[in-house]
Short mmCIF file of C-alpha atoms in Angstrom, two decimals:
data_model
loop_
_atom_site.label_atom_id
_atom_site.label_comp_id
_atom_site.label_asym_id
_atom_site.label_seq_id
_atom_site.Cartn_x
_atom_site.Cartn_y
_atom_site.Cartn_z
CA UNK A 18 -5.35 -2.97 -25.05
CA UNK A 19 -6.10 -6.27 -26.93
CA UNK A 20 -8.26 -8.82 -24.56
CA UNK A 21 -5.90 -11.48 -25.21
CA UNK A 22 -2.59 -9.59 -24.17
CA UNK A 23 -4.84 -7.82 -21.10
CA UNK A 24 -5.98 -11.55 -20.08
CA UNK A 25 -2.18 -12.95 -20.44
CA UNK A 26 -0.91 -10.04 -18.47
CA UNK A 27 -3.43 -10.31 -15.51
CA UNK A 28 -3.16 -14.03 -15.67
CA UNK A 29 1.01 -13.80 -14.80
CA UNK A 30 0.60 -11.05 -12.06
CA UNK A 31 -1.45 -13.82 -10.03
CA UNK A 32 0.79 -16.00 -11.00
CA UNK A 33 4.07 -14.39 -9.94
CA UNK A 34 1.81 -13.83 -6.81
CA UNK A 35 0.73 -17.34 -6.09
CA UNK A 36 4.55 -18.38 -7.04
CA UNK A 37 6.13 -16.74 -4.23
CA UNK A 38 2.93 -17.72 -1.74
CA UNK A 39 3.34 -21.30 -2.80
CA UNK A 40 7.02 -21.17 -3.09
CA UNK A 41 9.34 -22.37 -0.39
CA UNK A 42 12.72 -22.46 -2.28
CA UNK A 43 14.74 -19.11 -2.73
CA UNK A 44 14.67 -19.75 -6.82
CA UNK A 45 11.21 -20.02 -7.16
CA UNK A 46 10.17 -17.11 -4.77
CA UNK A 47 12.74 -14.94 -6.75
CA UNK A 48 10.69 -16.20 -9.75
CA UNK A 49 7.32 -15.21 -8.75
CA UNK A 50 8.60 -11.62 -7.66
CA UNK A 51 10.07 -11.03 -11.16
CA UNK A 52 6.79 -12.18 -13.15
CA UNK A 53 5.05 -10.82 -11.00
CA UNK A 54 7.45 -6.77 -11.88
CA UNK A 55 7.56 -7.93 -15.43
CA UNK A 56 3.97 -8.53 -16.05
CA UNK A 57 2.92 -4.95 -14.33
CA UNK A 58 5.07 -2.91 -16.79
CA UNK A 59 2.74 -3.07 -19.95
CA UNK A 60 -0.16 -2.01 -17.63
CA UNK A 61 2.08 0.89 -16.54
CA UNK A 62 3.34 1.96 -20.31
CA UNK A 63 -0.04 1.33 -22.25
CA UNK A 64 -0.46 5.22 -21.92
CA UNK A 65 2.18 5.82 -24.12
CA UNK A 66 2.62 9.21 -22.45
CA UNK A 67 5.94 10.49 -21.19
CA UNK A 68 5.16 10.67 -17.74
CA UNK A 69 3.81 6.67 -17.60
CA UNK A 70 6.86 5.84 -19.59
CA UNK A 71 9.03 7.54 -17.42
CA UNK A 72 6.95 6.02 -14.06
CA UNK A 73 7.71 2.59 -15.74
CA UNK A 74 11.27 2.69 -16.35
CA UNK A 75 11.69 4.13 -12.74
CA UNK A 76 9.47 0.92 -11.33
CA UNK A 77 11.81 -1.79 -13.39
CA UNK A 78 15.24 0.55 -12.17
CA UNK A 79 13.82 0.01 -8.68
CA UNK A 80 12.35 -3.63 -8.59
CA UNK A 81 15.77 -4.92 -10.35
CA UNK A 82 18.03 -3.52 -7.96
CA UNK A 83 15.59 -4.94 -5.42
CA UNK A 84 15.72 -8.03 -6.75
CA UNK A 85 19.09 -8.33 -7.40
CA UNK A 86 19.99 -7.53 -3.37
CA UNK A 87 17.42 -10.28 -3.02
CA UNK A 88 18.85 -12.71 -4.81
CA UNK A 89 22.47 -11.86 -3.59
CA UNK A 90 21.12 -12.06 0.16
CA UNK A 91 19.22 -15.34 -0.62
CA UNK A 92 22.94 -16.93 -2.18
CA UNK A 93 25.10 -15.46 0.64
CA UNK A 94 22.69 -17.78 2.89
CA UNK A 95 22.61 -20.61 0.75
CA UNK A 96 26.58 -19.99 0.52
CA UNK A 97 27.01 -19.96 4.16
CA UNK A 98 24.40 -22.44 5.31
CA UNK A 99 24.39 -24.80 2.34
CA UNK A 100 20.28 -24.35 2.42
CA UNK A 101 18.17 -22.86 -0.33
CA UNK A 102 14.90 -23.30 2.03
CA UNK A 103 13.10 -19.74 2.11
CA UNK A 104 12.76 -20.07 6.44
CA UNK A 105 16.67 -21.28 6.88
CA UNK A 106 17.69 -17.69 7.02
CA UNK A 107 20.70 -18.27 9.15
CA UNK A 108 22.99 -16.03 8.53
CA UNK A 109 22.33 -12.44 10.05
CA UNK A 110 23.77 -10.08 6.84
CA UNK A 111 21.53 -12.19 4.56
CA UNK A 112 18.17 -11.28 6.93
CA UNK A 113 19.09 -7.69 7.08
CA UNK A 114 20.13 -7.39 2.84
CA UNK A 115 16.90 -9.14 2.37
CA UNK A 116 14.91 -6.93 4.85
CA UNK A 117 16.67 -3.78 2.92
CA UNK A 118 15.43 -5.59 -0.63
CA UNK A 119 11.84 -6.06 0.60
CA UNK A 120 11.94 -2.70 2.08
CA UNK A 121 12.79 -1.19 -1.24
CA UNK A 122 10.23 -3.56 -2.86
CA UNK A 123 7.35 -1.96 -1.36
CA UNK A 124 8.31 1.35 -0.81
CA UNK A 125 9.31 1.81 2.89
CA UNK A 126 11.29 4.99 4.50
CA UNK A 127 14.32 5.78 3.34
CA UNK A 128 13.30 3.51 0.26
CA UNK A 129 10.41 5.36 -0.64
CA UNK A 130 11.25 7.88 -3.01
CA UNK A 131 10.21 6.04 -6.47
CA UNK A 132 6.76 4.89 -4.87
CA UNK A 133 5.19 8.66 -5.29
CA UNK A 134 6.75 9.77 -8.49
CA UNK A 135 6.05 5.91 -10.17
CA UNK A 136 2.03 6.37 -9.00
CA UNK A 137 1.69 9.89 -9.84
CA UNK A 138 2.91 8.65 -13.71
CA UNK A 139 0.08 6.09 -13.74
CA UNK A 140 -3.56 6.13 -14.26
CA UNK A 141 -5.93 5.28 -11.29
CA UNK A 142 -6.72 1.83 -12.32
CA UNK A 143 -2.95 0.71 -12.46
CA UNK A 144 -1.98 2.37 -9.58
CA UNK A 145 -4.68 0.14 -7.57
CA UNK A 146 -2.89 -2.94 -8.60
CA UNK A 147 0.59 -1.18 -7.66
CA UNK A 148 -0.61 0.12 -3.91
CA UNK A 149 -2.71 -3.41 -3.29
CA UNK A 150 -2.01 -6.23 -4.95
CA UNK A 151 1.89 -5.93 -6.09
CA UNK A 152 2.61 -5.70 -1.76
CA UNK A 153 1.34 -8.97 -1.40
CA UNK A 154 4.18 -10.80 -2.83
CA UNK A 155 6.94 -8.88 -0.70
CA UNK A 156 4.49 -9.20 2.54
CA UNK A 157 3.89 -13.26 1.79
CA UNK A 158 7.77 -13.58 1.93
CA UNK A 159 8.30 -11.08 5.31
CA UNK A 160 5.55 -13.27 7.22
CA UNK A 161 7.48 -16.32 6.26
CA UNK A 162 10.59 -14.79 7.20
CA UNK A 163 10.28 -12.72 10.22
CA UNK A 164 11.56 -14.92 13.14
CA UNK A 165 15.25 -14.52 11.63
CA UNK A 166 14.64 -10.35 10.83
CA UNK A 167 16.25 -8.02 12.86
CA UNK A 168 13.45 -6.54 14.90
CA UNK A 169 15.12 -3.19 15.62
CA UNK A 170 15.59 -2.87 12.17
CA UNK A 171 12.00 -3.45 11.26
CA UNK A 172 11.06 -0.82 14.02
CA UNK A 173 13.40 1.80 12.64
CA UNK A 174 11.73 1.10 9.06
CA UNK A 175 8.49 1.29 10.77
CA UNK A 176 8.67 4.25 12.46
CA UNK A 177 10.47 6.63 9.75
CA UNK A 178 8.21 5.02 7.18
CA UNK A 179 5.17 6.46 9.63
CA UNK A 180 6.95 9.73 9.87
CA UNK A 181 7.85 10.31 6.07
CA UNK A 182 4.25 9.26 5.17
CA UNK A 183 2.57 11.83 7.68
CA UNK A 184 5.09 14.43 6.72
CA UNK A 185 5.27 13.96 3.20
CA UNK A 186 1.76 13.71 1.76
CA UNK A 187 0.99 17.66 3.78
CA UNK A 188 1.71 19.48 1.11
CA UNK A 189 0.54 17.32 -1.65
CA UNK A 190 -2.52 18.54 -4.29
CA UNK A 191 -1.91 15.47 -6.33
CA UNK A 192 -4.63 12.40 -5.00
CA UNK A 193 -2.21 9.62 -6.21
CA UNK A 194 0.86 11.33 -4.31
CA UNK A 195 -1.16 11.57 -1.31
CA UNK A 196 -2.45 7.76 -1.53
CA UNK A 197 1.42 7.11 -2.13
CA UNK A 198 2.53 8.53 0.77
CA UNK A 199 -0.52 7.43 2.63
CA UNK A 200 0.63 3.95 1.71
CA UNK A 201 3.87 4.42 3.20
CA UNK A 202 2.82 5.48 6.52
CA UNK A 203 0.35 2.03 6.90
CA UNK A 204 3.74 -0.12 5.63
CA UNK A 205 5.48 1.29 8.53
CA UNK A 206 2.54 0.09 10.93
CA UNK A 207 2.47 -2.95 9.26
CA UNK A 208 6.46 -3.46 9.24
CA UNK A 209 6.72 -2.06 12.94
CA UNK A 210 4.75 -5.11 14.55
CA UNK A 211 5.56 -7.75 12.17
CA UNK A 212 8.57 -9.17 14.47
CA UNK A 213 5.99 -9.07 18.13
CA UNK A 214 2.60 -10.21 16.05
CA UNK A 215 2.70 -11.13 12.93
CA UNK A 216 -1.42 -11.75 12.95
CA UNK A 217 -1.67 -8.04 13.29
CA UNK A 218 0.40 -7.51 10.61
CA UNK A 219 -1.65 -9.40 8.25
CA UNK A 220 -4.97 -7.98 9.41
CA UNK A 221 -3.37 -4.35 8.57
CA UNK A 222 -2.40 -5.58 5.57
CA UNK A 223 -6.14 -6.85 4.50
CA UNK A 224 -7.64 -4.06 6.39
CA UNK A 225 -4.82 -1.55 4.04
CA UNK A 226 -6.23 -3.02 0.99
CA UNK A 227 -9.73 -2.94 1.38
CA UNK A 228 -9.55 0.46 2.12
CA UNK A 229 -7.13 1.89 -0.51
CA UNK A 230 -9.14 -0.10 -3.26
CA UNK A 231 -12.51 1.66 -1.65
CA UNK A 232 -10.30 5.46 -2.03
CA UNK A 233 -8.74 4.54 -5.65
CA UNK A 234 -12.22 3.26 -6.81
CA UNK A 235 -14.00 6.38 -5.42
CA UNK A 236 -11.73 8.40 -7.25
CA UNK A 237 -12.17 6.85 -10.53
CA UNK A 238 -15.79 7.40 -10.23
CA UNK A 239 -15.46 10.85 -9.44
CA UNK A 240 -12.74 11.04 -12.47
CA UNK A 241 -10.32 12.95 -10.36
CA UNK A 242 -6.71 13.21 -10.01
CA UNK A 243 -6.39 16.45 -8.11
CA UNK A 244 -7.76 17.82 -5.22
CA UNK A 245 -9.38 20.61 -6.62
CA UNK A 246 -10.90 18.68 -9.26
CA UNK A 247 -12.70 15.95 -6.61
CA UNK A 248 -14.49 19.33 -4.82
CA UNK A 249 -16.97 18.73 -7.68
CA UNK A 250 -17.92 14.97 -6.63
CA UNK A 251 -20.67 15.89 -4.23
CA UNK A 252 -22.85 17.78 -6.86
CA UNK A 253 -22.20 15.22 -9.19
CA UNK A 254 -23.10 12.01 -6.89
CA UNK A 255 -23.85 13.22 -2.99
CA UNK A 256 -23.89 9.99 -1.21
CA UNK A 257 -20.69 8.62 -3.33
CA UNK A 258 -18.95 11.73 -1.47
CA UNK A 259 -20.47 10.89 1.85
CA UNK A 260 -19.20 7.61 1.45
CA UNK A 261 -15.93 9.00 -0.02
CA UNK A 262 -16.08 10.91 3.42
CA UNK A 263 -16.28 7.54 6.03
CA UNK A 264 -13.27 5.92 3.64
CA UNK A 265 -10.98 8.98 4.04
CA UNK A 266 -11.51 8.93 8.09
CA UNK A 267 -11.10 5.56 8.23
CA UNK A 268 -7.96 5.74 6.50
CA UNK A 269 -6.67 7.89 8.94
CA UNK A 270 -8.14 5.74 11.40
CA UNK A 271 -10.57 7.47 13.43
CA UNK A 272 -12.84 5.74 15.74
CA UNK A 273 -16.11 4.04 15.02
CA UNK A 274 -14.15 2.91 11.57
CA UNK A 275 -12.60 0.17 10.63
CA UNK A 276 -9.38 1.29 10.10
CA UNK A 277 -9.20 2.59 13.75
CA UNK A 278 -8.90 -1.38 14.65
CA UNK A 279 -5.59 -2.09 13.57
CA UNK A 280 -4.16 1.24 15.04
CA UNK A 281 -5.40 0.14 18.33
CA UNK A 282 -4.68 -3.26 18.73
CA UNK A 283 -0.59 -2.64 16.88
CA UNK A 284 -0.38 0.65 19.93
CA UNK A 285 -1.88 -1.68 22.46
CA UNK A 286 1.11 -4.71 21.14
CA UNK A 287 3.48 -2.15 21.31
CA UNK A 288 2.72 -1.00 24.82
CA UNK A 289 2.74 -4.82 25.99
CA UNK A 290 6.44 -5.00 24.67
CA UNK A 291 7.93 -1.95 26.40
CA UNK A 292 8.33 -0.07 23.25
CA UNK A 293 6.12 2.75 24.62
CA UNK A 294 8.49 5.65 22.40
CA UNK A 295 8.00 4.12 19.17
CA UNK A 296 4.05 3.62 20.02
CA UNK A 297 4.21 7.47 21.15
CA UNK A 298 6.13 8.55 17.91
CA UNK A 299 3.71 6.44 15.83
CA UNK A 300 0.44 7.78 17.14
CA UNK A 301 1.63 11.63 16.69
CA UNK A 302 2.63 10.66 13.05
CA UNK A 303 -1.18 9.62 12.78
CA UNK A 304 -2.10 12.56 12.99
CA UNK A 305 -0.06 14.16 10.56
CA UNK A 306 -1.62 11.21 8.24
CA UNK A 307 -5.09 12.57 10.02
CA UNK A 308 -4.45 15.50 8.85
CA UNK A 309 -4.43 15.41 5.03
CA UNK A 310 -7.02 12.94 4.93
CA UNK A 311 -9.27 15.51 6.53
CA UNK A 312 -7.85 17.93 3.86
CA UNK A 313 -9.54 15.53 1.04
CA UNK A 314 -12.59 15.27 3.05
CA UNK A 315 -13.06 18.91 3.57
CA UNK A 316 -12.80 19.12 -0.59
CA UNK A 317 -14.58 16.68 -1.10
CA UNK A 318 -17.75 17.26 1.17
CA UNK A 319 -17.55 20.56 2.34
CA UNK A 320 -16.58 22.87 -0.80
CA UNK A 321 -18.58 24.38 -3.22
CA UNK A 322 -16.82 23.69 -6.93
CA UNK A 323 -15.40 26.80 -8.39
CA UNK A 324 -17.26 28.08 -11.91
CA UNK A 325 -14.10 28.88 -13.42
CA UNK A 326 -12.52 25.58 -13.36
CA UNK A 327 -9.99 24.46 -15.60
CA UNK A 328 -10.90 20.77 -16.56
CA UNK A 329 -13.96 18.94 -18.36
CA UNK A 330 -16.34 17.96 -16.08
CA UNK A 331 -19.26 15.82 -16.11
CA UNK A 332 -22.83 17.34 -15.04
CA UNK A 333 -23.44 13.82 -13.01
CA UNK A 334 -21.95 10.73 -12.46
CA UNK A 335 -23.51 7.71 -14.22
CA UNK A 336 -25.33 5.80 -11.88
CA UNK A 337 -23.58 2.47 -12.19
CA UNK A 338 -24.46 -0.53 -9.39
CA UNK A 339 -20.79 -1.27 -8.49
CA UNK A 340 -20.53 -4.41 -6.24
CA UNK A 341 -17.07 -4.17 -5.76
CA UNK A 342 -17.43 -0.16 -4.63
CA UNK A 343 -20.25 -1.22 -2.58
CA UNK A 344 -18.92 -4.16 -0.67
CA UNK A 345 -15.34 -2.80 0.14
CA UNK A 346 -16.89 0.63 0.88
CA UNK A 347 -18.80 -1.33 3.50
CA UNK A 348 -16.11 -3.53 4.79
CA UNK A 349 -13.69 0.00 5.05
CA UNK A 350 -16.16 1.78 7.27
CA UNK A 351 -18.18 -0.77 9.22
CA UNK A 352 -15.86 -3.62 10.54
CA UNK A 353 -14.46 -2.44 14.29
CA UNK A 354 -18.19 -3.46 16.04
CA UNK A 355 -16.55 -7.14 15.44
CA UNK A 356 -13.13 -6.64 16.37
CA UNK A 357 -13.58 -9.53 18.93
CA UNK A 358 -14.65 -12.27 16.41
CA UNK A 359 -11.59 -10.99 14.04
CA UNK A 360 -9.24 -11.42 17.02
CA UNK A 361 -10.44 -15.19 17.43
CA UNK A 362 -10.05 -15.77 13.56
CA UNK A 363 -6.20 -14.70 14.20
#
């Protein structure tokens, strides 16, 4: 793609982004969220293969619709209250069409199903930006908004988004289905406390995307798209796949990692607000999530590549000094020692 048109596009996803952030009128949020759709699609379609064409048109079918419920909930309030101010969400059928918009924004249960097909049609690079940065518009307007949500209807999302994602990614061979549905199932952790703290929330949310970016960035070092492809990584670069190894657990949020912090702390809100079935239902689902993760680690560590294998493969990964890789590698497996000093930035 030409620099210019690469620079222009990356330039309007932050600022459809830093639209909505900034943005405390209904108009101008709704802005930001479509530059921010619009600007994604010639990242998605610069392929020019059927299966990124097709993941594109599915992405602008889905965001439109969203967008559309979004703006229709945002004019019913404005209709009813006379306010276009993004926190006078008055009117209850306006919070919950607007929770159902955002919902289907980022992908939550029973709004999911275009979030693995869309990723599994885009290259590894592109579908970072879709799992990381494209939630951060939908998640700056649900912290904004939250007091007025209905909560049980943010724990329902919650908790079928956890289920779906445990459930769906077990069968999965495909690494960018898998880190679909794996994104689902930390949306619904996310979404389930956003109502009783939204602090933890937004630490699941930073914690979400240091760690997927550390997974999609491993993968595109170890050029693989398929589970059987990545059980080559650890001749080709041994520590990468040890490292590869600590980012998969913590995903699934095993203790001494990081992503075991906001698992504990959103079970241990949970608890302190009588919703001890949800917490229960939640905790089983992680280890459904648990249990695909360790799938990918087992091929990735613990496997010997086959010599009949059907793809090109490299006979070692250039060594390349990454900082990015490095730094949120390190931040995804060695942040729950200061748990404490995180709870007293919050």
């Amino acid at each position: 793609m030409n620099p210019i048109v690469l620079t222009i596009i990356i330039s309007s996803l932050g600022l459809g982004t830093i639209l909505t952030f900034i943005g405390s009128h209904w108009l101008l949020v709704w802005m930001g969220l479509e530059i921010n759709t619009l600007a994604i699609i010639p990242l998605m379609i610069r392929q020019h293969h059927p299966r990124a064409v097709e993941a594109s048109t599915k992405y602008f079918i889905t965001q439109a619709t969203a967008s559309a419920l979004l703006l229709f909930a945002s004019v019913t309030n404005a209709w009813t209250s006379g306010e276009w101010s993004l926190i006078e969400m008055t009117n209850p059928t306006s919070a919950t069409l607007a929770t159902i918009a955002l919902a289907l924004k980022i992908g939550l249960a029973p709004l999911h199903f275009w979030l693995p097909e869309v990723l599994q049609g885009l290259d590894l690079t592109t579908g970072l930006i879709l799992s990381t940065w494209q939630k951060l518009a939908p998640f700056a307007i649900l912290l904004q908004l939250y007091p007025s949500l209905n909560s049980n209807l943010l724990v329902f999302l919650g908790v079928l988004s956890t289920m779906v994602g445990g459930w769906g990614g077990l069968n999965q061979t495909q690494l960018r289905k898998i880190l679909a549905y794996s994104s689902i199932a930390h949306l619904g952790w996310m979404i389930t406390i956003l109502h009783y703290s939204y602090n933890l929330t937004q630490l699941n949310l930073i914690l979400y995307i240091i760690m997927t970016s550390t997974t999609f960035l491993l993968f595109k070092t170890f050029n693989s798209t398929k589970i059987n492809s990545i059980s080559s990584s650890s001749s080709k670069s041994p520590l990468l796949s040890i490292i590869a190894l600590m980012t998969l657990l913590s995903l699934g949020g095993l203790p001494p990692l990081s992503g075991f912090m906001p698992k504990w702390l959103i079970l241990q809100e949970l608890t302190k607000q009588n919703l001890a079935i949800p917490a229960t239902i939640m905790a089983m689902m992680a280890l459904l999530s648990l249990f695909f993760y360790l799938r990918l680690c087992y091929a990735t560590t613990l496997t010997m590549t086959p010599n009949s294998i059907n793809m090109s493969t490299s006979w070692r990964t250039k060594l390349s000094h990454n900082l990015t890789l490095t730094t949120a590698a390190s931040l995804s497996i060695l942040l729950l020692p200061i748990t404490p000093a995180i709870l007293m930035l919050l």
